[in-house]
Amino acid sequence: MFSKAVLEMIGVGILETLYMTIISSILAYILGLPLGILLVVTDKDGIAPLVILNRIVGVIVNILRSIPFVILLVALMPFTRIVVGTTLGPNALVVPLVIGSAPYIARLVESSLKEVDHGIIEAAQSMGASPRQIVFKVLIPEAMPSLIMGGAIAIITILSYSAMGGFVGAGGLGTIAINYGYYRYQVDMMLVTVIILVLIVQGFQELGGRLMRRSDKRL
Amino acid sequence: MAYQEPMIELIGLGKTFESKNSHVKALEDINLTIYEGEIFGIIGLSGAGKSTLVRCINYLERPTTGKVIFDKIDLSEVDDYELLRVRQSMGMIFQQFNLLMQRTALQNICFPLEIAGVSKKDAKKRAYELLEVVGLSDKAGAYPAQLSGGQKQRVAIARALATKPKVLLCDEATSALDPTTTRSILDLLKEINKNLGITVVVITHEMSVIEEICHRVAIIDASHIAEIGDVEEVFMRPKSKIAKQLVFSGANHIESFVGEDKCRIIFDGRTSFEPVIANMVLECRTPVNILFADTKDIDGKAFGQMVIQLPEDDISKKRIFAYLETNNIPHEEVI
């Protein structure tokens, strides 16, 4: 049905998409996870309340989250050029992907950590646990199943953002879908790339679900 | 029992919760001394402030006024870091157990030891010992979700004891358990108090828990201490209205029997084979109506109380009181 060259292109597209998604997810978590922890810990009912800092971070996160990704993508181009040296290709897309998804991840992490029963935190405090020990020995391990599920959601969101990168020549499946399926009306190409994207999403979701069930000891 | 050393002293303690348009006085002018080695009960209806009180003892809530002196340390004077150390010598258990759900029973008991910086190997060894103490050696690898309520509370007790605390604070520790399990947990607490010499502070809304294990009791009502004393004393001669209400528990409706004179007879441990009421009726040759009775047999001795309706005529009434008087049966007229 497809020539060897086309298949090769799709193969490269898949790898580029996975590359962008995974690298961006890792970097976005490096930013988003501490931010999410900060939001929980400094909350007025948190274990180390710092209301002003909490407000400031909360507002920044909200502002970044309310900018549509396509606009962020374009707006960040000068910054991307400074960081990566180009605005084209998968590496260039990583920059807006990380900045666009880190605030989202911060909120995901925040809501996961807030699920931890306050009584358990109080028990840890009664044993003389410091805020730091509570974060690493109570909040994160107790919220692990929920954090894993949030991780799957975050990766899938980043994947769908990465497809939008097709409009600015970022590479990956998004670029193939737009260049061939959209601009050249090649419906079959459009369909194939969409199906592959669906399968990747399905794969991440399934993996996340499995890891969550395995990690959760509440049965 | 003779108590010498004060373990916990609360001096003029008060706690007010401030919010934008209200401030709630949860506790006011609480003065209380809990001695080393005793089991001290704090009882009150819900909302009376007893949970806040226990949280002030380990400074989970910072009191607004007054002092907490724990083992000769004034908690208002220690810094945050020192406070964490102090808390390690106070264990605490809760109504909802509050175990770490993603850790096994053994790992839960290791938790406070990890926090205190004990090596993994020593922590494990100690955790196994404690599982033995609470009778759950076979459940080391079980997760809380696999344990029953009573077993969870046993793990929580073991966990609270891990750092060898001087005090064990119990916040409604048996309120989520059925009566049989409650008794076994109370027995365990009694055993721990006796064998390890740990001072136990019990917060509850159930008089039966106080009767069962406490030496002394403080009754909290509307943010104040209404009454404080030996359990037997408070039980037999409650002075405050709230104390009477708690002691009578099921008998709140006594006051609704209008017009009649009533008498409360207290069973303070005379032999349960002695038919007190029947003898009285035979001796005084006048029938009495039992309005309320709550007695129990402990080791062949009768404990509890009865409320009887007195006959109308003064002569019979006098005869009954005379009988109770001469036979040394504690009683009081209820109006």
mmCIF file of N, CA, C and O in Angstrom, chain A residues 117-120 122-131 133 137-138 141-145 215-219, chain B residues 55 58 60 84-85 87-88 90 92 94 96-103 111-112 114-116 143 145-146 159:
data_model
loop_
_atom_site.group_PDB
_atom_site.id
_atom_site.type_symbol
_atom_site.label_atom_id
_atom_site.label_comp_id
_atom_site.label_asym_id
_atom_site.label_seq_id
_atom_site.Cartn_x
_atom_site.Cartn_y
_atom_site.Cartn_z
ATOM 1 N N ASP A 117 -4.777 11.163 52.926
ATOM 2 C CA ASP A 117 -5.588 11.428 54.106
ATOM 3 C C ASP A 117 -4.833 12.305 55.108
ATOM 4 O O ASP A 117 -3.700 12.015 55.468
ATOM 5 N N HIS A 118 -5.505 13.359 55.544
ATOM 6 C CA HIS A 118 -4.838 14.271 56.475
ATOM 7 C C HIS A 118 -4.436 13.569 57.779
ATOM 8 O O HIS A 118 -3.426 13.905 58.385
ATOM 9 N N GLY A 119 -5.228 12.583 58.175
ATOM 10 C CA GLY A 119 -4.932 11.846 59.403
ATOM 11 C C GLY A 119 -3.566 11.188 59.362
ATOM 12 O O GLY A 119 -2.859 11.130 60.371
ATOM 13 N N ILE A 120 -3.184 10.678 58.181
ATOM 14 C CA ILE A 120 -1.891 10.010 58.047
ATOM 15 C C ILE A 120 -0.755 11.033 58.217
ATOM 16 O O ILE A 120 0.248 10.761 58.872
ATOM 17 N N GLU A 122 -1.011 13.769 59.935
ATOM 18 C CA GLU A 122 -1.027 14.131 61.348
ATOM 19 C C GLU A 122 -0.297 13.062 62.184
ATOM 20 O O GLU A 122 0.469 13.396 63.096
ATOM 21 N N ALA A 123 -0.511 11.809 61.830
ATOM 22 C CA ALA A 123 0.172 10.727 62.540
ATOM 23 C C ALA A 123 1.683 10.889 62.397
ATOM 24 O O ALA A 123 2.432 10.768 63.368
ATOM 25 N N ALA A 124 2.132 11.193 61.171
ATOM 26 C CA ALA A 124 3.568 11.372 60.940
ATOM 27 C C ALA A 124 4.096 12.553 61.751
ATOM 28 O O ALA A 124 5.172 12.490 62.337
ATOM 29 N N GLN A 125 3.300 13.633 61.801
ATOM 30 C CA GLN A 125 3.718 14.799 62.595
ATOM 31 C C GLN A 125 3.822 14.441 64.071
ATOM 32 O O GLN A 125 4.729 14.878 64.765
ATOM 33 N N SER A 126 2.873 13.615 64.523
ATOM 34 C CA SER A 126 2.891 13.244 65.944
ATOM 35 C C SER A 126 4.126 12.406 66.280
ATOM 36 O O SER A 126 4.506 12.289 67.432
ATOM 37 N N MET A 127 4.735 11.802 65.261
ATOM 38 C CA MET A 127 5.954 11.015 65.503
ATOM 39 C C MET A 127 7.197 11.874 65.365
ATOM 40 O O MET A 127 8.321 11.366 65.431
ATOM 41 N N GLY A 128 7.000 13.150 65.116
ATOM 42 C CA GLY A 128 8.143 14.044 65.006
ATOM 43 C C GLY A 128 8.773 14.070 63.632
ATOM 44 O O GLY A 128 9.953 14.374 63.504
ATOM 45 N N ALA A 129 8.003 13.766 62.590
ATOM 46 C CA ALA A 129 8.541 13.835 61.234
ATOM 47 C C ALA A 129 8.632 15.294 60.797
ATOM 48 O O ALA A 129 7.734 16.078 61.060
ATOM 49 N N SER A 130 9.741 15.644 60.134
ATOM 50 C CA SER A 130 9.904 17.005 59.633
ATOM 51 C C SER A 130 9.114 17.131 58.331
ATOM 52 O O SER A 130 8.778 16.129 57.713
ATOM 53 N N PRO A 131 8.815 18.371 57.898
ATOM 54 C CA PRO A 131 8.083 18.546 56.642
ATOM 55 C C PRO A 131 8.751 17.787 55.484
ATOM 56 O O PRO A 131 8.078 17.171 54.655
ATOM 57 N N GLN A 133 10.631 15.075 55.648
ATOM 58 C CA GLN A 133 10.374 13.629 55.791
ATOM 59 C C GLN A 133 8.934 13.306 55.411
ATOM 60 O O GLN A 133 8.659 12.261 54.825
ATOM 61 N N LYS A 137 8.581 10.603 52.669
ATOM 62 C CA LYS A 137 8.251 9.300 53.239
ATOM 63 C C LYS A 137 6.746 9.072 53.359
ATOM 64 O O LYS A 137 6.296 7.949 53.560
ATOM 65 N N VAL A 138 5.962 10.150 53.288
ATOM 66 C CA VAL A 138 4.514 9.976 53.431
ATOM 67 C C VAL A 138 3.783 10.394 52.163
ATOM 68 O O VAL A 138 3.155 9.565 51.491
ATOM 69 N N PRO A 141 5.096 8.516 48.621
ATOM 70 C CA PRO A 141 4.787 7.076 48.563
ATOM 71 C C PRO A 141 3.292 6.775 48.680
ATOM 72 O O PRO A 141 2.778 5.902 47.992
ATOM 73 N N GLU A 142 2.595 7.524 49.536
ATOM 74 C CA GLU A 142 1.167 7.246 49.709
ATOM 75 C C GLU A 142 0.364 7.639 48.466
ATOM 76 O O GLU A 142 -0.653 7.032 48.167
ATOM 77 N N ALA A 143 0.841 8.660 47.758
ATOM 78 C CA ALA A 143 0.112 9.126 46.578
ATOM 79 C C ALA A 143 0.604 8.438 45.303
ATOM 80 O O ALA A 143 0.144 8.756 44.211
ATOM 81 N N MET A 144 1.550 7.492 45.428
ATOM 82 C CA MET A 144 2.206 6.928 44.249
ATOM 83 C C MET A 144 1.232 6.412 43.173
ATOM 84 O O MET A 144 1.375 6.767 42.000
ATOM 85 N N PRO A 145 0.224 5.611 43.529
ATOM 86 C CA PRO A 145 -0.679 5.135 42.478
ATOM 87 C C PRO A 145 -1.324 6.282 41.704
ATOM 88 O O PRO A 145 -1.395 6.251 40.472
ATOM 89 N N SER A 215 1.241 -0.919 41.921
ATOM 90 C CA SER A 215 1.839 -0.180 43.033
ATOM 91 C C SER A 215 0.862 0.036 44.183
ATOM 92 O O SER A 215 1.257 0.341 45.289
ATOM 93 N N ASP A 216 -0.428 -0.120 43.915
ATOM 94 C CA ASP A 216 -1.406 0.228 44.940
ATOM 95 C C ASP A 216 -1.668 -0.943 45.877
ATOM 96 O O ASP A 216 -2.126 -1.990 45.464
ATOM 97 N N LYS A 217 -1.362 -0.730 47.179
ATOM 98 C CA LYS A 217 -1.527 -1.812 48.148
ATOM 99 C C LYS A 217 -2.861 -1.724 48.884
ATOM 100 O O LYS A 217 -3.097 -2.433 49.842
ATOM 101 N N ARG A 218 -3.714 -0.787 48.451
ATOM 102 C CA ARG A 218 -5.005 -0.668 49.139
ATOM 103 C C ARG A 218 -6.008 -1.689 48.623
ATOM 104 O O ARG A 218 -7.089 -1.817 49.138
ATOM 105 N N LEU A 219 -5.639 -2.392 47.569
ATOM 106 C CA LEU A 219 -6.442 -3.442 46.928
ATOM 107 C C LEU A 219 -7.782 -2.955 46.360
ATOM 108 O O LEU A 219 -8.360 -2.039 46.848
ATOM 109 N N ARG B 55 -4.285 17.416 71.128
ATOM 110 C CA ARG B 55 -3.352 17.944 70.126
ATOM 111 C C ARG B 55 -2.488 19.073 70.678
ATOM 112 O O ARG B 55 -1.440 19.390 70.119
ATOM 113 N N ASN B 58 0.810 17.486 72.452
ATOM 114 C CA ASN B 58 2.028 17.272 71.652
ATOM 115 C C ASN B 58 2.269 18.397 70.637
ATOM 116 O O ASN B 58 3.026 18.241 69.697
ATOM 117 N N LEU B 60 0.630 19.573 68.270
ATOM 118 C CA LEU B 60 0.123 19.542 66.896
ATOM 119 C C LEU B 60 -0.737 20.784 66.705
ATOM 120 O O LEU B 60 -0.861 21.323 65.608
ATOM 121 N N LEU B 84 10.360 18.383 67.373
ATOM 122 C CA LEU B 84 10.269 17.107 66.671
ATOM 123 C C LEU B 84 10.856 15.984 67.533
ATOM 124 O O LEU B 84 10.328 14.888 67.588
ATOM 125 N N ARG B 85 11.951 16.310 68.220
ATOM 126 C CA ARG B 85 12.578 15.319 69.115
ATOM 127 C C ARG B 85 11.637 14.963 70.266
ATOM 128 O O ARG B 85 11.483 13.807 70.630
ATOM 129 N N ARG B 87 8.446 15.131 70.354
ATOM 130 C CA ARG B 87 7.307 14.342 69.893
ATOM 131 C C ARG B 87 7.651 12.867 69.767
ATOM 132 O O ARG B 87 6.786 12.012 69.855
ATOM 133 N N GLN B 88 8.939 12.586 69.533
ATOM 134 C CA GLN B 88 9.333 11.185 69.435
ATOM 135 C C GLN B 88 9.189 10.462 70.760
ATOM 136 O O GLN B 88 9.165 9.238 70.798
ATOM 137 N N MET B 90 6.521 10.941 72.580
ATOM 138 C CA MET B 90 5.077 10.847 72.802
ATOM 139 C C MET B 90 4.451 10.068 71.653
ATOM 140 O O MET B 90 4.468 10.523 70.515
ATOM 141 N N MET B 92 1.203 8.398 69.628
ATOM 142 C CA MET B 92 -0.203 8.790 69.512
ATOM 143 C C MET B 92 -0.940 7.794 68.627
ATOM 144 O O MET B 92 -0.407 7.350 67.618
ATOM 145 N N PHE B 94 -5.005 6.904 66.894
ATOM 146 C CA PHE B 94 -6.161 7.671 66.423
ATOM 147 C C PHE B 94 -7.386 6.781 66.208
ATOM 148 O O PHE B 94 -7.279 5.565 66.089
ATOM 149 N N GLN B 96 -9.126 6.688 63.477
ATOM 150 C CA GLN B 96 -9.084 6.087 62.137
ATOM 151 C C GLN B 96 -7.743 5.385 61.866
ATOM 152 O O GLN B 96 -7.383 5.174 60.717
ATOM 153 N N PHE B 97 -7.014 5.055 62.892
ATOM 154 C CA PHE B 97 -5.757 4.288 62.842
ATOM 155 C C PHE B 97 -4.622 5.035 62.148
ATOM 156 O O PHE B 97 -3.501 5.039 62.626
ATOM 157 N N ASN B 98 -4.945 5.646 60.968
ATOM 158 C CA ASN B 98 -3.958 6.438 60.237
ATOM 159 C C ASN B 98 -2.661 5.696 59.931
ATOM 160 O O ASN B 98 -1.573 6.235 60.085
ATOM 161 N N LEU B 99 -2.803 4.467 59.490
ATOM 162 C CA LEU B 99 -1.621 3.726 59.044
ATOM 163 C C LEU B 99 -1.272 4.157 57.627
ATOM 164 O O LEU B 99 -2.134 4.611 56.881
ATOM 165 N N LEU B 100 0.001 3.996 57.278
ATOM 166 C CA LEU B 100 0.412 4.240 55.905
ATOM 167 C C LEU B 100 -0.102 3.077 55.064
ATOM 168 O O LEU B 100 0.263 1.927 55.290
ATOM 169 N N MET B 101 -0.961 3.404 54.097
ATOM 170 C CA MET B 101 -1.661 2.352 53.356
ATOM 171 C C MET B 101 -0.754 1.603 52.386
ATOM 172 O O MET B 101 -1.057 0.497 51.980
ATOM 173 N N GLN B 102 0.354 2.253 51.989
ATOM 174 C CA GLN B 102 1.236 1.622 51.004
ATOM 175 C C GLN B 102 2.401 0.893 51.672
ATOM 176 O O GLN B 102 3.352 0.511 51.018
ATOM 177 N N ARG B 103 2.320 0.732 52.998
ATOM 178 C CA ARG B 103 3.376 0.017 53.708
ATOM 179 C C ARG B 103 2.779 -1.165 54.451
ATOM 180 O O ARG B 103 1.651 -1.096 54.932
ATOM 181 N N PHE B 111 8.424 2.888 60.490
ATOM 182 C CA PHE B 111 8.342 4.288 60.058
ATOM 183 C C PHE B 111 8.855 5.308 61.088
ATOM 184 O O PHE B 111 9.735 6.115 60.778
ATOM 185 N N PRO B 112 8.322 5.291 62.330
ATOM 186 C CA PRO B 112 8.819 6.287 63.298
ATOM 187 C C PRO B 112 10.296 6.100 63.619
ATOM 188 O O PRO B 112 10.985 7.061 63.963
ATOM 189 N N GLU B 114 12.569 5.080 61.374
ATOM 190 C CA GLU B 114 13.278 5.705 60.245
ATOM 191 C C GLU B 114 13.376 7.204 60.481
ATOM 192 O O GLU B 114 14.400 7.832 60.236
ATOM 193 N N ILE B 115 12.264 7.772 60.946
ATOM 194 C CA ILE B 115 12.236 9.215 61.193
ATOM 195 C C ILE B 115 13.235 9.601 62.274
ATOM 196 O O ILE B 115 13.903 10.623 62.187
ATOM 197 N N ALA B 116 13.357 8.721 63.273
ATOM 198 C CA ALA B 116 14.279 9.017 64.371
ATOM 199 C C ALA B 116 15.722 8.693 63.998
ATOM 200 O O ALA B 116 16.629 8.893 64.803
ATOM 201 N N TYR B 143 -0.621 -5.786 54.408
ATOM 202 C CA TYR B 143 -0.904 -4.362 54.244
ATOM 203 C C TYR B 143 -2.151 -4.002 55.058
ATOM 204 O O TYR B 143 -3.010 -4.865 55.287
ATOM 205 N N ALA B 145 -4.852 -2.707 54.366
ATOM 206 C CA ALA B 145 -6.119 -3.072 53.716
ATOM 207 C C ALA B 145 -6.494 -4.526 53.971
ATOM 208 O O ALA B 145 -7.649 -4.909 53.834
ATOM 209 N N GLN B 146 -5.515 -5.328 54.354
ATOM 210 C CA GLN B 146 -5.785 -6.749 54.594
ATOM 211 C C GLN B 146 -6.065 -7.039 56.063
ATOM 212 O O GLN B 146 -6.260 -8.191 56.439
ATOM 213 N N ARG B 159 3.264 0.788 66.432
ATOM 214 C CA ARG B 159 3.979 1.884 65.781
ATOM 215 C C ARG B 159 4.215 3.036 66.763
ATOM 216 O O ARG B 159 5.300 3.615 66.813
#
